[in-house]
Amino acid sequence: MLPVRRSRPSSALCALFAAAALLAAISVHAQTEPPTITTFETRVIAASDLPWNGAAPATHGLRLTLVVLRETPWDADSVLAAMKRMAPLFVPCGVRIIAAELRALDAPPRFRDYATQVSRELARRVPVPRPAIYFVADTLNRPAFDAEAIGRANSGQRPELADTVWVAAGTRDLHVVLAHELAHVLMDSGAHSGEPANLMRGETTPENTRLTAAQCARLRATAVRNGLLTPLAN
Ligand SMILES: [Zn+2]
C-alpha cells in the first residue's frame, strides 16, 4: 500500500526471470519432496509486557502473530521493539494488544522475499493465527511496495494471504508503517485518508499517526466481525 522509496531492480525483464524461476521451482517440487520449513524460535509476549496507557480501559483485545524469516536483515528483538512502539497508536481506538507471538522461521531462500505465489505457499504450509505480520527481505512483486496489506476484500485470488501484512527490510518509520498496514487489515479496506496527520494518509510519516472516531468505529466493527479483534469485558 506504500510507494517504494528504495532503489530496487524493477525492469520487466527481472519480473520475467522471477516468473520463469517460479515455474521451474514448481515443476521441480512437483516431483520431489518440498523443501523443509521449520520454526527456529517462538517467543510469546504477554499483555503485562505491553503496557496500556489509555485514559480509559481498553475495550477490544488484539492477538498478533509476527513471523520473521531468518537469514534476512530482520531479527526478533528489533521486530518486537517495533511492535511495542506501534501498540500506542491503537490506544485511541480502545484496542490493546493482549498477546503477541513471534515465530522465527528457517526457510529456503525463495521464501525470504514476498512474492505472491511463493508467499501463498509459505502461509499455507506454516499456518499461523491471524492477523499476522510477515517480515521478509524484499518484495519481488511489481509494482514493489515496502509493505503490503491483504484483507478479505483483496484476497480473492490469494486466500492464504487474507489478514496478513508483508514488510520488506529497510522500511522507514517502521512502527507507523506497521500500524497503517494493520489498520488496513482490521478495517478490511485499502482506503486512504486526506485528513492532516492521519495514520491512513497515503504517505507514512512519524507525524501521521491519528485515527478518527469514525475510523476506530469501522476498525472495531469490521475486525470483530472477521474474528480479528475480541471485545473485552471491563
Ligand atoms: Zn495504505
Tab-separated table of C-alpha atoms and ligand atoms in Angstrom:
chain	number	residue	atom	x	y	z
A	1	MET	CA	0.000	0.000	0.000
A	2	LEU	CA	3.035	2.243	0.121
A	3	PRO	CA	5.126	3.569	-2.705
A	4	VAL	CA	8.644	2.246	-2.968
A	5	ARG	CA	11.222	4.545	-1.501
A	6	ARG	CA	14.266	2.413	-2.049
A	7	SER	CA	16.009	1.526	-5.256
A	8	ARG	CA	15.306	-1.948	-6.486
A	9	PRO	CA	15.767	-3.568	-9.858
A	10	SER	CA	12.388	-3.116	-11.432
A	11	SER	CA	12.698	-3.965	-15.095
A	12	ALA	CA	10.097	-6.074	-16.825
A	13	LEU	CA	12.949	-8.464	-17.616
A	14	CYS	CA	13.501	-9.005	-13.882
A	15	ALA	CA	9.840	-9.918	-13.436
A	16	LEU	CA	10.105	-12.351	-16.357
A	17	PHE	CA	13.089	-14.023	-14.760
A	18	ALA	CA	11.198	-14.282	-11.489
A	19	ALA	CA	8.232	-15.859	-13.282
A	20	ALA	CA	10.499	-18.313	-15.093
A	21	ALA	CA	12.244	-19.240	-11.853
A	22	LEU	CA	8.881	-19.746	-10.164
A	23	LEU	CA	7.667	-22.082	-12.916
A	24	ALA	CA	10.933	-24.026	-12.730
A	25	ALA	CA	10.607	-24.301	-8.969
A	26	ILE	CA	7.016	-25.511	-9.219
A	27	SER	CA	7.901	-28.212	-11.755
A	28	VAL	CA	10.879	-29.407	-9.700
A	29	HIS	CA	8.934	-29.509	-6.466
A	30	ALA	CA	6.059	-31.343	-8.071
A	31	GLN	CA	8.437	-34.277	-8.479
A	32	THR	CA	10.468	-34.061	-5.290
A	33	GLU	CA	9.945	-33.576	-1.573
A	34	PRO	CA	9.012	-29.989	-0.704
A	35	PRO	CA	11.825	-28.051	0.978
A	36	THR	CA	11.686	-28.041	4.747
A	37	ILE	CA	10.386	-25.027	6.638
A	38	THR	CA	10.986	-25.202	10.372
A	39	THR	CA	10.256	-22.979	13.342
A	40	PHE	CA	13.601	-21.921	14.775
A	41	GLU	CA	12.237	-19.940	17.696
A	42	THR	CA	8.888	-18.971	19.223
A	43	ARG	CA	8.501	-16.062	21.639
A	44	VAL	CA	5.269	-15.300	23.451
A	45	ILE	CA	4.690	-11.764	24.691
A	46	ALA	CA	2.003	-11.323	27.341
A	47	ALA	CA	-0.181	-8.281	27.937
A	48	SER	CA	1.926	-7.460	31.012
A	49	ASP	CA	4.823	-6.742	28.644
A	50	LEU	CA	2.606	-4.410	26.613
A	51	PRO	CA	1.629	-1.625	28.998
A	52	TRP	CA	-1.691	0.122	28.374
A	53	ASN	CA	-1.532	3.905	28.733
A	54	GLY	CA	-5.051	4.818	27.707
A	55	ALA	CA	-7.108	7.144	29.915
A	56	ALA	CA	-9.971	4.632	29.814
A	57	PRO	CA	-9.741	0.840	29.909
A	58	ALA	CA	-9.239	-0.944	26.618
A	59	THR	CA	-12.467	-2.120	25.000
A	60	HIS	CA	-11.008	-4.550	22.453
A	61	GLY	CA	-8.136	-7.026	22.516
A	62	LEU	CA	-5.840	-7.903	19.634
A	63	ARG	CA	-3.773	-11.085	19.424
A	64	LEU	CA	-0.980	-10.568	16.942
A	65	THR	CA	1.338	-13.008	15.179
A	66	LEU	CA	4.747	-11.845	13.966
A	67	VAL	CA	6.588	-14.097	11.507
A	68	VAL	CA	10.272	-13.378	10.969
A	69	LEU	CA	12.140	-15.083	8.130
A	70	ARG	CA	15.631	-15.974	9.246
A	71	GLU	CA	18.696	-15.007	7.243
A	72	THR	CA	17.051	-11.728	6.308
A	73	PRO	CA	18.028	-8.331	7.793
A	74	TRP	CA	15.288	-8.751	10.434
A	75	ASP	CA	15.875	-10.011	13.964
A	76	ALA	CA	13.408	-10.885	16.689
A	77	ASP	CA	14.441	-8.112	19.087
A	78	SER	CA	14.015	-5.263	16.611
A	79	VAL	CA	10.686	-6.663	15.394
A	80	LEU	CA	9.362	-6.839	18.959
A	81	ALA	CA	10.635	-3.320	19.665
A	82	ALA	CA	8.777	-2.002	16.605
A	83	MET	CA	5.607	-3.812	17.675
A	84	LYS	CA	5.830	-2.210	21.124
A	85	ARG	CA	6.232	1.236	19.523
A	86	MET	CA	3.238	0.531	17.296
A	87	ALA	CA	0.883	-0.518	20.100
A	88	PRO	CA	0.113	3.026	21.439
A	89	LEU	CA	-1.174	4.113	18.033
A	90	PHE	CA	-4.246	1.925	18.588
A	91	VAL	CA	-4.939	3.285	22.091
A	92	PRO	CA	-7.365	5.979	20.769
A	93	CYS	CA	-9.493	3.144	19.344
A	94	GLY	CA	-9.568	1.340	22.700
A	95	VAL	CA	-7.614	-1.518	21.104
A	96	ARG	CA	-4.954	-3.208	23.188
A	97	ILE	CA	-2.513	-5.872	22.039
A	98	ILE	CA	-3.263	-8.520	24.650
A	99	ALA	CA	-0.853	-11.139	23.344
A	100	ALA	CA	1.736	-11.469	20.628
A	101	GLU	CA	3.592	-14.470	19.343
A	102	LEU	CA	6.761	-14.181	17.316
A	103	ARG	CA	7.843	-17.117	15.177
A	104	ALA	CA	11.242	-17.164	13.521
A	105	LEU	CA	11.195	-19.490	10.516
A	106	ASP	CA	14.070	-21.251	8.826
A	107	ALA	CA	13.056	-21.487	5.220
A	108	PRO	CA	14.793	-21.959	1.868
A	109	PRO	CA	15.915	-18.688	0.234
A	110	ARG	CA	12.978	-18.404	-2.147
A	111	PHE	CA	10.620	-17.910	0.811
A	112	ARG	CA	12.586	-14.985	2.236
A	113	ASP	CA	11.119	-12.420	-0.177
A	114	TYR	CA	7.483	-11.551	-0.660
A	115	ALA	CA	6.254	-12.960	-3.955
A	116	THR	CA	2.578	-13.763	-4.162
A	117	GLN	CA	2.711	-17.406	-5.258
A	118	VAL	CA	5.670	-18.396	-3.056
A	119	SER	CA	4.285	-16.467	-0.074
A	120	ARG	CA	0.931	-18.210	-0.529
A	121	GLU	CA	2.820	-21.493	-0.253
A	122	LEU	CA	4.611	-20.326	2.894
A	123	ALA	CA	1.361	-19.189	4.510
A	124	ARG	CA	-0.331	-22.468	3.596
A	125	ARG	CA	2.482	-24.702	4.829
A	126	VAL	CA	3.060	-22.842	8.091
A	127	PRO	CA	-0.389	-21.734	9.223
A	128	VAL	CA	-0.373	-19.102	11.956
A	129	PRO	CA	-3.155	-17.254	13.779
A	130	ARG	CA	-4.276	-14.011	12.138
A	131	PRO	CA	-3.762	-11.174	11.906
A	132	ALA	CA	-0.137	-11.932	11.090
A	133	ILE	CA	2.704	-9.647	10.040
A	134	TYR	CA	5.479	-11.262	7.973
A	135	PHE	CA	8.932	-9.704	7.993
A	136	VAL	CA	10.679	-10.517	4.709
A	137	ALA	CA	13.878	-9.426	2.996
A	138	ASP	CA	12.273	-7.743	-0.005
A	139	THR	CA	9.382	-7.962	-2.419
A	140	LEU	CA	9.583	-9.476	-5.862
A	141	ASN	CA	6.094	-8.267	-6.771
A	142	ARG	CA	5.682	-5.411	-9.220
A	143	PRO	CA	4.795	-2.737	-8.506
A	144	ALA	CA	7.004	-3.149	-5.449
A	145	PHE	CA	5.757	-1.824	-2.124
A	146	ASP	CA	7.732	-1.518	1.090
A	147	ALA	CA	4.761	-3.032	2.852
A	148	GLU	CA	1.575	-4.622	1.666
A	149	ALA	CA	-1.648	-5.458	3.486
A	150	ILE	CA	-4.049	-8.168	2.381
A	151	GLY	CA	-7.508	-8.128	3.923
A	152	ARG	CA	-10.586	-10.137	2.998
A	153	ALA	CA	-11.701	-7.801	0.236
A	154	ASN	CA	-8.443	-8.047	-1.764
A	155	SER	CA	-7.521	-11.696	-1.138
A	156	GLY	CA	-9.943	-13.390	-3.539
A	157	GLN	CA	-7.230	-14.871	-5.761
A	158	ARG	CA	-4.853	-15.467	-2.841
A	159	PRO	CA	-6.978	-16.654	0.075
A	160	GLU	CA	-3.952	-17.946	2.030
A	161	LEU	CA	-2.813	-14.335	2.452
A	162	ALA	CA	-6.044	-12.976	3.971
A	163	ASP	CA	-5.448	-10.894	7.104
A	164	THR	CA	-1.693	-10.616	6.656
A	165	VAL	CA	0.843	-7.821	6.250
A	166	TRP	CA	4.201	-8.264	4.480
A	167	VAL	CA	7.004	-5.842	5.305
A	168	ALA	CA	10.336	-5.559	3.487
A	169	ALA	CA	13.566	-4.852	5.345
A	170	GLY	CA	14.705	-1.232	5.285
A	171	THR	CA	11.185	0.180	5.630
A	172	ARG	CA	11.371	3.608	7.297
A	173	ASP	CA	9.188	4.695	10.240
A	174	LEU	CA	8.528	1.032	10.861
A	175	HIS	CA	6.119	1.338	13.789
A	176	VAL	CA	3.904	3.748	11.851
A	177	VAL	CA	4.018	1.539	8.757
A	178	LEU	CA	3.038	-1.485	10.839
A	179	ALA	CA	0.086	0.380	12.367
A	180	HIS	CA	-1.007	1.724	8.950
A	181	GLU	CA	-0.934	-1.692	7.294
A	182	LEU	CA	-2.511	-3.461	10.251
A	183	ALA	CA	-5.299	-0.871	10.226
A	184	HIS	CA	-5.924	-1.685	6.535
A	185	VAL	CA	-6.315	-5.345	7.530
A	186	LEU	CA	-8.514	-4.669	10.578
A	187	MET	CA	-10.744	-2.296	8.600
A	188	ASP	CA	-10.639	-4.612	5.570
A	189	SER	CA	-10.199	-1.525	3.456
A	190	GLY	CA	-7.475	-0.127	1.233
A	191	ALA	CA	-8.890	3.378	1.574
A	192	HIS	CA	-6.606	6.288	2.433
A	193	SER	CA	-7.462	9.475	4.293
A	194	GLY	CA	-6.797	13.060	3.261
A	195	GLU	CA	-7.038	14.359	6.836
A	196	PRO	CA	-3.931	16.041	8.255
A	197	ALA	CA	-1.785	13.837	10.498
A	198	ASN	CA	-3.999	10.814	9.878
A	199	LEU	CA	-2.484	7.346	10.164
A	200	MET	CA	-4.239	6.344	6.960
A	201	ARG	CA	-2.777	9.062	4.765
A	202	GLY	CA	-1.130	7.589	1.694
A	203	GLU	CA	2.256	8.830	2.878
A	204	THR	CA	3.547	7.288	6.081
A	205	THR	CA	5.482	9.675	8.321
A	206	PRO	CA	6.120	9.868	12.081
A	207	GLU	CA	3.580	12.739	12.237
A	208	ASN	CA	0.765	10.798	10.564
A	209	THR	CA	-0.475	8.730	13.468
A	210	ARG	CA	-4.061	9.767	14.271
A	211	LEU	CA	-7.175	7.690	13.797
A	212	THR	CA	-10.585	9.400	13.859
A	213	ALA	CA	-13.549	8.164	15.896
A	214	ALA	CA	-15.222	7.053	12.659
A	215	GLN	CA	-12.129	5.097	11.572
A	216	CYS	CA	-11.919	3.470	15.001
A	217	ALA	CA	-15.596	2.518	14.874
A	218	ARG	CA	-15.140	0.883	11.471
A	219	LEU	CA	-11.921	-0.817	12.564
A	220	ARG	CA	-13.532	-2.335	15.659
A	221	ALA	CA	-16.766	-3.416	13.976
A	222	THR	CA	-15.070	-4.974	10.942
A	223	ALA	CA	-12.306	-6.690	12.873
A	224	VAL	CA	-14.740	-8.162	15.407
A	225	ARG	CA	-16.932	-9.432	12.563
A	226	ASN	CA	-13.871	-11.039	10.927
A	227	GLY	CA	-12.667	-12.602	14.179
A	228	LEU	CA	-9.539	-10.447	14.358
A	229	LEU	CA	-10.456	-8.480	17.480
A	230	THR	CA	-12.133	-9.533	20.732
A	231	PRO	CA	-14.429	-7.299	22.782
A	232	LEU	CA	-13.077	-7.106	26.333
A	233	ALA	CA	-15.233	-7.313	29.416
A	234	ASN	CA	-14.493	-4.336	31.638
B	1	ZN	ZN	-2.089	2.256	2.819
